[in-house]
Short mmCIF file of C-alpha atoms in Angstrom, two decimals:
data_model
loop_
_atom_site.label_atom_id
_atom_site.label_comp_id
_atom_site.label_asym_id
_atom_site.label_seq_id
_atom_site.Cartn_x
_atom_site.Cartn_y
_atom_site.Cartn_z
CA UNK A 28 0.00 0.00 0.00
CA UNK A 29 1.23 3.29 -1.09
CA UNK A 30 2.38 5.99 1.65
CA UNK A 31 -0.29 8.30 -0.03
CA UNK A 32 -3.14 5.37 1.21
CA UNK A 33 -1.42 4.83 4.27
CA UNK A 34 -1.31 8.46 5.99
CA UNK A 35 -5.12 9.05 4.89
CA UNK A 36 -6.08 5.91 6.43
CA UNK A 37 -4.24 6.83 9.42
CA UNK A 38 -5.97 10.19 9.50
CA UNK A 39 -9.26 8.52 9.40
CA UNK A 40 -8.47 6.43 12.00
CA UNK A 41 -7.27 9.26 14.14
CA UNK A 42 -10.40 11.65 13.38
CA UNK A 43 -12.62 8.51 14.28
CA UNK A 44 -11.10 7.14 17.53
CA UNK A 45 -10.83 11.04 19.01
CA UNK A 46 -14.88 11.49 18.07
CA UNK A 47 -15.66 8.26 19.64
CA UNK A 48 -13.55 8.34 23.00
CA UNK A 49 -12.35 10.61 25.33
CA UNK A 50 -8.61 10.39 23.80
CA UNK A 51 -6.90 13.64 23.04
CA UNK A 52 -6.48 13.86 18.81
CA UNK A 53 -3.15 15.40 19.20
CA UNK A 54 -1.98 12.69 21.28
CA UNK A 55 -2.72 10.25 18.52
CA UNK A 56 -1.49 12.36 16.00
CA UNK A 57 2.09 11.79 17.51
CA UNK A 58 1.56 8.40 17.99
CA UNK A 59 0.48 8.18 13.80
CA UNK A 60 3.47 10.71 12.95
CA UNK A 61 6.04 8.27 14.28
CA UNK A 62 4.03 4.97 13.43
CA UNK A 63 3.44 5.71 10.19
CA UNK A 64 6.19 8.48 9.29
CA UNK A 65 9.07 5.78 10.40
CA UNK A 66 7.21 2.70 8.62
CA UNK A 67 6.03 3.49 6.01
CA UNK A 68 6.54 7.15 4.93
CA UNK A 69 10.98 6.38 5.71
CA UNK A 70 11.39 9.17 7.64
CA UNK A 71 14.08 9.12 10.53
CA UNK A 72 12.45 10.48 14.03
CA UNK A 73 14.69 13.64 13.49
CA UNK A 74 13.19 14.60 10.85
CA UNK A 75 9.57 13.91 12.24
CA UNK A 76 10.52 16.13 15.14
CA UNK A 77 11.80 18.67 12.48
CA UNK A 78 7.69 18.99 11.77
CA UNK A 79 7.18 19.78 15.37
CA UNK A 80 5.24 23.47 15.37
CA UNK A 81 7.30 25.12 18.00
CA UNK A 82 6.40 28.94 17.41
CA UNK A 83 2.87 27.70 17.16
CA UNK A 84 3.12 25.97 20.60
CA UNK A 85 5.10 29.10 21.94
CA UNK A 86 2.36 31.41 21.14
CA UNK A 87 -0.24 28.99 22.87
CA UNK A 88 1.56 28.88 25.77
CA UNK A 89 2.06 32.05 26.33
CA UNK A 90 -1.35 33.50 25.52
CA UNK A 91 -2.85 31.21 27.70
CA UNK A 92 -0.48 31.94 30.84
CA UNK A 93 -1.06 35.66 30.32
CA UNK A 94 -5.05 34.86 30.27
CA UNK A 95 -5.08 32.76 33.57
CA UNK A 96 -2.95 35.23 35.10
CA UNK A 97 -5.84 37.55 33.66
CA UNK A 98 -8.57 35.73 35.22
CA UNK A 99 -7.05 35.23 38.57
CA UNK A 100 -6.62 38.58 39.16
CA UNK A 101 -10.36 39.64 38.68
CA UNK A 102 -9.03 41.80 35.60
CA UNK A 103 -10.93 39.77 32.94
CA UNK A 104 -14.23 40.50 35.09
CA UNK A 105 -13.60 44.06 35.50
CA UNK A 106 -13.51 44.41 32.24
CA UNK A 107 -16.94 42.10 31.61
CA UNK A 108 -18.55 44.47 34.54
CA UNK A 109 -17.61 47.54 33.34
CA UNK A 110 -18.94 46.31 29.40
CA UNK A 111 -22.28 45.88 30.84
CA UNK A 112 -22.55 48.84 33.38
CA UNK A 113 -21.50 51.16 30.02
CA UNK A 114 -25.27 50.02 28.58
CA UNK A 115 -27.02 51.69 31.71
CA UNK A 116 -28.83 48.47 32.31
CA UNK A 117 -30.31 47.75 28.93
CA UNK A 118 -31.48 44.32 28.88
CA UNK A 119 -31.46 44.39 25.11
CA UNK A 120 -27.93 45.28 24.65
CA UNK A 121 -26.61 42.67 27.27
CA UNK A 122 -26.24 39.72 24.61
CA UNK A 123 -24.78 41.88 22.22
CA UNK A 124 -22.23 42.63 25.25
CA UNK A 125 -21.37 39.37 25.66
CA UNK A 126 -20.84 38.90 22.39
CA UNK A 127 -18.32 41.58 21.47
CA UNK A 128 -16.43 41.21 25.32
CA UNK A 129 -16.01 37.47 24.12
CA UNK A 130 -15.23 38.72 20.62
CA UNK A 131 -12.29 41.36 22.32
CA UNK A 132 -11.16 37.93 24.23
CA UNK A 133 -9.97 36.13 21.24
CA UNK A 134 -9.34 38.92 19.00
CA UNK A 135 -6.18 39.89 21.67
CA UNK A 136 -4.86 36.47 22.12
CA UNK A 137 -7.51 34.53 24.15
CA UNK A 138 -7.99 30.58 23.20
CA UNK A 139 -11.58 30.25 21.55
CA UNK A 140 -12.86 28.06 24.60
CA UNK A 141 -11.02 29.85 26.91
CA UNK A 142 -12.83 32.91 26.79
CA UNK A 143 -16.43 31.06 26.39
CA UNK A 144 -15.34 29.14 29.75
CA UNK A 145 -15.17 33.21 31.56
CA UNK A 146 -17.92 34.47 29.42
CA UNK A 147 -20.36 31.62 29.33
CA UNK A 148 -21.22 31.29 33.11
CA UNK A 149 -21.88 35.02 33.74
CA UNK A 150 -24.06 35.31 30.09
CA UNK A 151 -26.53 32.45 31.33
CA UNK A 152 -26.92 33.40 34.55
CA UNK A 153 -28.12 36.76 33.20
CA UNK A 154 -30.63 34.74 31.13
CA UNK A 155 -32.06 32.70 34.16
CA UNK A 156 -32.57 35.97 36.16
CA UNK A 157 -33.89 38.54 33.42
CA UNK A 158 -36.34 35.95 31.21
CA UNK A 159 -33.60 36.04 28.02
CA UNK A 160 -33.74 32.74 26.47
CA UNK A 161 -30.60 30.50 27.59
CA UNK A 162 -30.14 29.11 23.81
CA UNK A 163 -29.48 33.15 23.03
CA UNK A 164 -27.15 33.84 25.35
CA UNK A 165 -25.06 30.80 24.90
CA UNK A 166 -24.46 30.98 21.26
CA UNK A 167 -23.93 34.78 20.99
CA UNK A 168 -20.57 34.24 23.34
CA UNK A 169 -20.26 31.30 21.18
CA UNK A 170 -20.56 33.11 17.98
CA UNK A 171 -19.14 36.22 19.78
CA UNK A 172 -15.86 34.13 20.13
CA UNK A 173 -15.56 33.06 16.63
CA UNK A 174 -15.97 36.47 15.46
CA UNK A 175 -13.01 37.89 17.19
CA UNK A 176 -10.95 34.53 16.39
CA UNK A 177 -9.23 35.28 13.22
CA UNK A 178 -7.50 38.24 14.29
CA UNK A 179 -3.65 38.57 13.04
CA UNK A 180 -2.60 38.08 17.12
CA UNK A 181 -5.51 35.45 17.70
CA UNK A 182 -4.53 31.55 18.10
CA UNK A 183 -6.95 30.73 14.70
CA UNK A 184 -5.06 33.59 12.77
CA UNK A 185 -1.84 32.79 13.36
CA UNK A 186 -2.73 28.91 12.54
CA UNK A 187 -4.29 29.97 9.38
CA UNK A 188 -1.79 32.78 8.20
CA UNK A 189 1.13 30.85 8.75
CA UNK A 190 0.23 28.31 7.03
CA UNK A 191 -0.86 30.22 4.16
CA UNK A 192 1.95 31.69 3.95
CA UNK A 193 4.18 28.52 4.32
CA UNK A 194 2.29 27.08 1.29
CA UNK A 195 3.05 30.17 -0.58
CA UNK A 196 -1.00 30.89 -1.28
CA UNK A 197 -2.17 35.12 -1.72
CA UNK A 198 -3.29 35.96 1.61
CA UNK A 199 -4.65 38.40 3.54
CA UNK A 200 -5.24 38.49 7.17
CA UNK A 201 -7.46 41.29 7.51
CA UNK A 202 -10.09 39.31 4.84
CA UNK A 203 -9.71 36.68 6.97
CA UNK A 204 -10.62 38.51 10.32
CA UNK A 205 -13.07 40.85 8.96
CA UNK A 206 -15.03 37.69 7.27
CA UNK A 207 -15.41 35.40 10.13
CA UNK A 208 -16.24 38.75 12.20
CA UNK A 209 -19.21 39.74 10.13
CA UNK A 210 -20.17 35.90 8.98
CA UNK A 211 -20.50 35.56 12.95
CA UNK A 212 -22.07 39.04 13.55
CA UNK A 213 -25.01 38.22 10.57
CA UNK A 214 -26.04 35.21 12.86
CA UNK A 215 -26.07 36.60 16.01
CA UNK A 216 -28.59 39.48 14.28
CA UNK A 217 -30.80 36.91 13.17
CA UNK A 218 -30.66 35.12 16.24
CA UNK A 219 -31.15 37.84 18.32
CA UNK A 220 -34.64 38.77 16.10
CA UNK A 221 -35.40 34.69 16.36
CA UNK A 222 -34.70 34.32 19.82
CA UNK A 223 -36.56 36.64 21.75
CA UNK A 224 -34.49 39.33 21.36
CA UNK A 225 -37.14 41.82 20.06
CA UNK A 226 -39.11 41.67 22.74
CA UNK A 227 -36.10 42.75 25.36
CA UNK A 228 -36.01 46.10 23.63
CA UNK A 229 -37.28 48.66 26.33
CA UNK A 230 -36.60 46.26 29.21
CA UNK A 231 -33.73 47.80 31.47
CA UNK A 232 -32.58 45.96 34.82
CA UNK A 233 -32.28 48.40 38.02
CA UNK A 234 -28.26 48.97 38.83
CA UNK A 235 -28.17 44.76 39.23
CA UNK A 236 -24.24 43.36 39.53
CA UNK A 237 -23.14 41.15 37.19
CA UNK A 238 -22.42 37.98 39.13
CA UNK A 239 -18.36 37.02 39.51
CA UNK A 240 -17.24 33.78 38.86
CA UNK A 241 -13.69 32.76 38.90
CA UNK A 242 -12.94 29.45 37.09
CA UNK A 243 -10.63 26.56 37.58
CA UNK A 244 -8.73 27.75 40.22
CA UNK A 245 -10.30 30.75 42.12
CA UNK A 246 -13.40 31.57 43.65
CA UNK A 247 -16.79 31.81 43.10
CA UNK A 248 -18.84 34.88 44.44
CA UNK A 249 -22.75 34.17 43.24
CA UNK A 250 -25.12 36.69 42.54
CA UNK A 251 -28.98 36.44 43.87
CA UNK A 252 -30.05 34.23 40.51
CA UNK A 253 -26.77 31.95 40.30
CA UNK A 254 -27.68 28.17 40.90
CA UNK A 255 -27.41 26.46 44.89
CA UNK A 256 -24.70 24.85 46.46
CA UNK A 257 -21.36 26.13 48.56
CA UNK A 258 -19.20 28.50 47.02
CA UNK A 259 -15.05 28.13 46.65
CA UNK A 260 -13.25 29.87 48.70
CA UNK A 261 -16.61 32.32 49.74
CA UNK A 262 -19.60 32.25 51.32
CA UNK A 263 -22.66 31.14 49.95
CA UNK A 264 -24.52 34.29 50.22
CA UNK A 265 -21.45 36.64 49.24
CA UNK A 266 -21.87 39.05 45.86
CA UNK A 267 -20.60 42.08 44.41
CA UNK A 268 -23.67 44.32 45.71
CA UNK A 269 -24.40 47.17 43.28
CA UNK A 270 -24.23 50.14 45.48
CA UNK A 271 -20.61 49.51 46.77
CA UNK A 272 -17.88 50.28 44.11
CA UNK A 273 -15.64 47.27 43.30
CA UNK A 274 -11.95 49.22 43.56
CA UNK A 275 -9.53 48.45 40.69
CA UNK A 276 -6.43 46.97 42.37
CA UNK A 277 -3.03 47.91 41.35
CA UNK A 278 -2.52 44.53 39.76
CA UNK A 279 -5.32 44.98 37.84
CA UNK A 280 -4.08 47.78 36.35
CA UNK A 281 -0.85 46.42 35.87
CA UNK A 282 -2.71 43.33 33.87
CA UNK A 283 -4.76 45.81 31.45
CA UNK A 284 -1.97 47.84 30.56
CA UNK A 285 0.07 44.62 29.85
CA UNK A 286 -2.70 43.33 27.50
CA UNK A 287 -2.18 46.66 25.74
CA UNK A 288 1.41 46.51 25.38
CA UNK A 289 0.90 42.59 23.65
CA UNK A 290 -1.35 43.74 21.22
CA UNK A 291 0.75 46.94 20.34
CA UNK A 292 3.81 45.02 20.21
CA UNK A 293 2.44 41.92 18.20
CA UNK A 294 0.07 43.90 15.87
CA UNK A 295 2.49 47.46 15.70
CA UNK A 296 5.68 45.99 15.90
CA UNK A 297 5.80 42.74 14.35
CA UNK A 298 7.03 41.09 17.49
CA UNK A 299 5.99 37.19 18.17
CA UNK A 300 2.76 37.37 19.78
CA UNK A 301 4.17 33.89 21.67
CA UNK A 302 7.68 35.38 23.37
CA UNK A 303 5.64 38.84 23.91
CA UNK A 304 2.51 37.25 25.68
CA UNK A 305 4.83 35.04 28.00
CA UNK A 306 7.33 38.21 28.67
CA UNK A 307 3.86 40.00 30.11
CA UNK A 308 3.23 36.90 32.16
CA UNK A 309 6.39 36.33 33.52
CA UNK A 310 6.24 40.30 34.61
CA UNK A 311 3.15 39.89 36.29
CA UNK A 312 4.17 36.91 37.85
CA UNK A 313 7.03 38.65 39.28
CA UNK A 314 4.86 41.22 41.28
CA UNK A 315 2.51 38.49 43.07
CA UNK A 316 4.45 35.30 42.61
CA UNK A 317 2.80 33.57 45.20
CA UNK A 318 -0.69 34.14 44.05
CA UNK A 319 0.20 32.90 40.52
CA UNK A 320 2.39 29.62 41.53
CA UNK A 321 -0.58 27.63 39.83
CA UNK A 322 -0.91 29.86 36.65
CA UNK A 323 1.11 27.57 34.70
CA UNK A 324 -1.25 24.59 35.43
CA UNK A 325 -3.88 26.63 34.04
CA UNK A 326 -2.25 26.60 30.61
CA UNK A 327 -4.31 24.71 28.38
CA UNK A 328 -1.89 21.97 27.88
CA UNK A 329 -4.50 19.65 26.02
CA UNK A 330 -4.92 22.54 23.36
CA UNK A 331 -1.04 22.26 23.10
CA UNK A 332 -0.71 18.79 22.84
CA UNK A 333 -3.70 19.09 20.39
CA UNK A 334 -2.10 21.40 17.81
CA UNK A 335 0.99 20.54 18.10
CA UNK A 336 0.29 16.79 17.45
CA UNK A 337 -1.59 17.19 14.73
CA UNK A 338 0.48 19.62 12.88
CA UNK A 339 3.19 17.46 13.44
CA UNK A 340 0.96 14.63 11.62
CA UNK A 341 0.35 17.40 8.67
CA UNK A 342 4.37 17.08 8.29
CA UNK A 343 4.32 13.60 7.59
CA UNK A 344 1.40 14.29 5.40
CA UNK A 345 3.27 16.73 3.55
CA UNK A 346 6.29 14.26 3.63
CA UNK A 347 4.58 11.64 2.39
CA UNK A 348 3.39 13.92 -0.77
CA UNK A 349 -0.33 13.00 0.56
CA UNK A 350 -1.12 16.26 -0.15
CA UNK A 351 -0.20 16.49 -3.74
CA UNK A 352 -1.84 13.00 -4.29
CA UNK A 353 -5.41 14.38 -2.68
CA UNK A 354 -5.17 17.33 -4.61
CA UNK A 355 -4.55 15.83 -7.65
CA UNK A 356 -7.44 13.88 -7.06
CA UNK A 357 -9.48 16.77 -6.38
CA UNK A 358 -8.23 19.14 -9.11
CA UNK A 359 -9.20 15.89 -11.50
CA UNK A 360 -13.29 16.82 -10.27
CA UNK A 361 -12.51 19.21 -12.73
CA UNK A 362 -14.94 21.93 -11.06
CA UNK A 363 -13.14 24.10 -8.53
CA UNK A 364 -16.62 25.21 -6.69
CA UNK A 365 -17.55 22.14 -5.82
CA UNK A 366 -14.45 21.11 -4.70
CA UNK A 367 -14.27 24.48 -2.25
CA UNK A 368 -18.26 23.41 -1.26
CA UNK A 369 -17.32 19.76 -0.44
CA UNK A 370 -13.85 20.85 1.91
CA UNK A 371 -16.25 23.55 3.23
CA UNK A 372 -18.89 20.75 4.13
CA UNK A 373 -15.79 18.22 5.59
CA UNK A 374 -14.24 20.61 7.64
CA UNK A 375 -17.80 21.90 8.76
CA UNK A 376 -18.98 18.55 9.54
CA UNK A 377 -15.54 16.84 11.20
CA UNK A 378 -15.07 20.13 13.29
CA UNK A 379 -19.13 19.39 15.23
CA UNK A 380 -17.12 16.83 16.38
CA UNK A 381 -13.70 17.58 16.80
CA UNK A 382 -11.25 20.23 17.12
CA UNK A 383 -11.52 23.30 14.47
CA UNK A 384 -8.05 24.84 15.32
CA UNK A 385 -6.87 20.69 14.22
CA UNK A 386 -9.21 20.72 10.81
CA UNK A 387 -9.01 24.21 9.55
CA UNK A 388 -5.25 23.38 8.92
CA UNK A 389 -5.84 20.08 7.36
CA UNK A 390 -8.87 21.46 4.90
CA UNK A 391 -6.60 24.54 4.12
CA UNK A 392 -3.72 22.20 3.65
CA UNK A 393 -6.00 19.64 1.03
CA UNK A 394 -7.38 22.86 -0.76
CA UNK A 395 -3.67 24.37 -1.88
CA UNK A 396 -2.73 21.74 -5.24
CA UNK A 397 -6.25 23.27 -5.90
CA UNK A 398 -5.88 26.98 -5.30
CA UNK A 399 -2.08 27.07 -6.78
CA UNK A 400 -3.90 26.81 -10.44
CA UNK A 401 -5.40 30.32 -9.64
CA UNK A 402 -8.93 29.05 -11.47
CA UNK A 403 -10.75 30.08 -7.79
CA UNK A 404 -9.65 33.01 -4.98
CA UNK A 405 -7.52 31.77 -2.61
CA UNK A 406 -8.49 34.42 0.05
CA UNK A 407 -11.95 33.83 -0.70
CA UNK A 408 -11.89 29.49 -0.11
CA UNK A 409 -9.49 30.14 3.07
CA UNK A 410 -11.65 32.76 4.32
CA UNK A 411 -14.96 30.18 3.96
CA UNK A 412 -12.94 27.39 4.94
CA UNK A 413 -12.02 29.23 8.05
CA UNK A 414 -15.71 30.36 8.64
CA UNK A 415 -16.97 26.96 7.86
CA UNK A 416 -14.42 24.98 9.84
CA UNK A 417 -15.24 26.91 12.91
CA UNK A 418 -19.03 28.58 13.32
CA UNK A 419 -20.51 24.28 13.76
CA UNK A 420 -18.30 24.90 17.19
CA UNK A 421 -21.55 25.35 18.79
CA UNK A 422 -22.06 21.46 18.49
CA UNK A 423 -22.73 20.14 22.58
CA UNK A 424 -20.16 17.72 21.11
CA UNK A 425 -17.61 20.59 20.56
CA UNK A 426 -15.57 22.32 23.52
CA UNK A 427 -17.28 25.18 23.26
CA UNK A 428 -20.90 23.91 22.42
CA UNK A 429 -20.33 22.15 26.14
CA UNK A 430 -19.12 25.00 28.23
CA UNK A 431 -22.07 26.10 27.93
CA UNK A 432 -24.37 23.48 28.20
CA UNK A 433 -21.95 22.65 31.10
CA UNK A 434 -22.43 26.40 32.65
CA UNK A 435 -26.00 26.56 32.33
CA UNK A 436 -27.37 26.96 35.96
CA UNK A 437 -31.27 27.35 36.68
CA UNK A 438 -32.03 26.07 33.31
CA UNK A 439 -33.75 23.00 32.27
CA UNK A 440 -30.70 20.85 30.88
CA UNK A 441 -32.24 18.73 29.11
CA UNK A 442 -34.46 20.93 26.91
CA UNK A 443 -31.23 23.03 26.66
CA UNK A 444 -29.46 20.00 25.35
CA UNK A 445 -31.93 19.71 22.59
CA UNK A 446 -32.26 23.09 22.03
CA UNK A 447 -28.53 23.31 20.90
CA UNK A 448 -28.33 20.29 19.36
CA UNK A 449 -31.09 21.35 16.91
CA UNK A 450 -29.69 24.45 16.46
CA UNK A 451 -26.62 23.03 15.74
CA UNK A 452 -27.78 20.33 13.06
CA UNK A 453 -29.39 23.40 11.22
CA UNK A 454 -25.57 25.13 11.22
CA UNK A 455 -23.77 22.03 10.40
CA UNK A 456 -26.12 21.85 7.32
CA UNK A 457 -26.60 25.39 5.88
CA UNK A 458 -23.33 27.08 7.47
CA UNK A 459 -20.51 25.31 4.84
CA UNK A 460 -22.83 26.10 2.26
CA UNK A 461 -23.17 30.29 3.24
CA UNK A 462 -19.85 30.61 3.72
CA UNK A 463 -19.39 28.80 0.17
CA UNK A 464 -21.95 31.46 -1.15
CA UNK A 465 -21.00 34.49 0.42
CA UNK A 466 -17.09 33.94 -0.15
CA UNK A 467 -16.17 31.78 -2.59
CA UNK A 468 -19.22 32.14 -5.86
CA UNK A 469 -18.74 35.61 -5.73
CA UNK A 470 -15.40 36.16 -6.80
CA UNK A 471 -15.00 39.55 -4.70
CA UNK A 472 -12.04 38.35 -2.42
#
């Protein structure tokens, strides 16, 4: 059997056992890089180790320290509290909050699930207490997240802009940013018209706090509407009462005007978003080192071991010449639409299941043989590919899909369970095919 046969199979395999068991896909990605990369593909471990995606892994590492460092702190929900105090109490306008706070999250660094984790519990508690429908407020932070997760500094931008520009493929970051961005903001407009959101115009909540939760490895403080049981660290009755100002601590401070500095540097500068986000850390660190000791076990590791094992795989794909031999096959359809529709529909329909970060890379990857003959946009299939590889992530199968089916307190789970999984079967089936339409047939990218 050919190499070519070999690595797909293996791919197969990998994408099925990692939908069907609780086994992380990068860790079987490594396991299929050596397996199959020493046996069959001839390549000495060296070299498979030469595929390893080390600024990649550098940049997820040190966003994600900087962000738990973030969250400890309280400086993430400063900023959440002081985003919905701005609207005066609007009911109307808090989904669209949470939507462009999580949106802000990823757009400066934050991982995808990461921010839906902090975002997600505070958005549905607002919908138990003030009658907005649950299903609302967990897919705008979804959707709000996906919006924001193509910037040039973001984890999905760099993964997607380096590896256009490793294949040597037109890009252009800002098209993909500013697509996903207003792909995401179109749904969460006609879900905010479908779902209730009409009649919430007019409403406005009396000075109410925004309840604090701390994740992972903090506290929790509840608010009046949050669900029963014993606090972390607090009492049970203990809340951030309306009338007594919440004082910004120096380290606070110190945090926002690091998150600043990353985003000047990386985006102004040029500097690597991974050694700049892990500098800021590491300075933070420094002024409450004791406080922070467990940071570093709040870096999502599995993301890591995710990325970097499937990229790592990609390599031996590449190696192998898999790539050239699937687009070869594809390029012989002899109709480059429906080859961009069908990649749009795989990575739409793997990513419900499985990681997007792990299949927007393989589906840009298996569109380049393709896009190199210049018959279709480039921009215009990565930016759909992109879009389509990532909005399904509100499947309760996907990470973020089941943060918040996980976070969602007061509400009847099991109709909630249903409620996303219909709503995502109807994304799953209609999302590859408007990002096809709105990108791709056009011709305008």
């Amino acid at each position: 059997m050919s190499p070519e046969i070999v690595t797909i199979i293996a791919l197969v395999v990998i994408f099925a056992i990692a939908t069907f068991l609780p086994i992380n896909m990068g860790a079987l990605a490594f396991v299929a890089a050596f397996v199959v990369g020493t046996l069959s593909v001839g390549l000495e471990t060296d070299e498979i180790i030469g595929g390893f995606p080390a600024g990649l892994v550098l940049t997820l590492i040190g966003v994600t320290y900087l962000f738990a460092i973030a969250e400890n702190n309280g400086t993430v929900d400063l900023l959440v509290r002081g985003a919905v105090r701005l609207v005066g109490g609007h009911v109307a306008a808090i989904p669209w909050i949470m939507f462009f706070v999580t949106g802000v999250l990823t757009a400066i660094g934050a991982l995808s699930p990461a921010a839906v984790a902090i975002i997600a519990p505070i958005a549905l508690s607002f919908a138990a207490r003030h009658g907005i429908s649950p299903l609302l407020m967990g897919m705008m932070v979804i959707h709000g997240a996906q919006g924001g997760g193509f910037s040039p500094i973001s984890v999905y931008g760099v993964t997607v802009n380096t590896i256009v520009r490793d294949e040597g493929l037109p890009g252009s970051p800002l098209a993909v940013f500013l697509g996903a961005l207003f792909f995401n903001l179109a749904i969460a407009l006609v879900l905010f018209f479908v779902l209730g959101g009409r009649k919430l115009i007019g409403r406005k909540v009396e000075a109410e706090p925004l309840p604090h939760t701390e994740h992972a490895h903090g506290t929790v403080v509840r608010g009046h509407g949050a669900a029963p049981g014993p606090a972390v660290g607090g009492d049970d009755d203990e809340h951030v009462h309306p009338d007594v100002p919440q004082p910004v601590r120096f380290e606070q401070i110190l945090t926002l005007v690091g998150l600043v500095v990353v985003a000047v540097l990386a985006l102004g500068f040029d500097l690597d978003i991974g050694f700049v986000a892990i500098s800021v850390a590491v300075v933070l660190a420094l002024f409450s080192a004791q406080k922070h000791k467990g940071a570093v076990s709040q870096i999502s590791w599995s993301t890591v071991l995710l990325i970097a094992g499937v990229l790592t795989f990609v390599f031996v794909l590449e190696e192998a010449g898999t790539i050239d031999y699937v687009g070869d096959a594809v390029i012989g359809l002899g109709v480059p639409l429906l080859i961009a529709l069908l990649l749009a529909y795989i990575g739409g329909v793997v990513s419900a299941f499985a990681s997007s970060t792990a299949i927007i890379g393989v589906a840009i990857l298996l569109a380049v043989p393709f896009l190199e003959s210049g018959d279709i946009s480039a921009i215009g299939v990565v930016v759909a590919l992109s879009v389509a590889s990532t909005i399904v992530d509100v499947s309760p199968f996907s990470t973020n899909g089941a943060l918040v089916l996980a976070n969602a307190h007061d509400i009847d789970k099991d109709r909630f369970y249903k409620q996303i999984l219909g709503y995502a079967a109807i994304v799953v089936a209609i999302g590859p095919l408007l990002a096809w339409l709105v990108f791709v047939v056009p011709g305008w990218l």
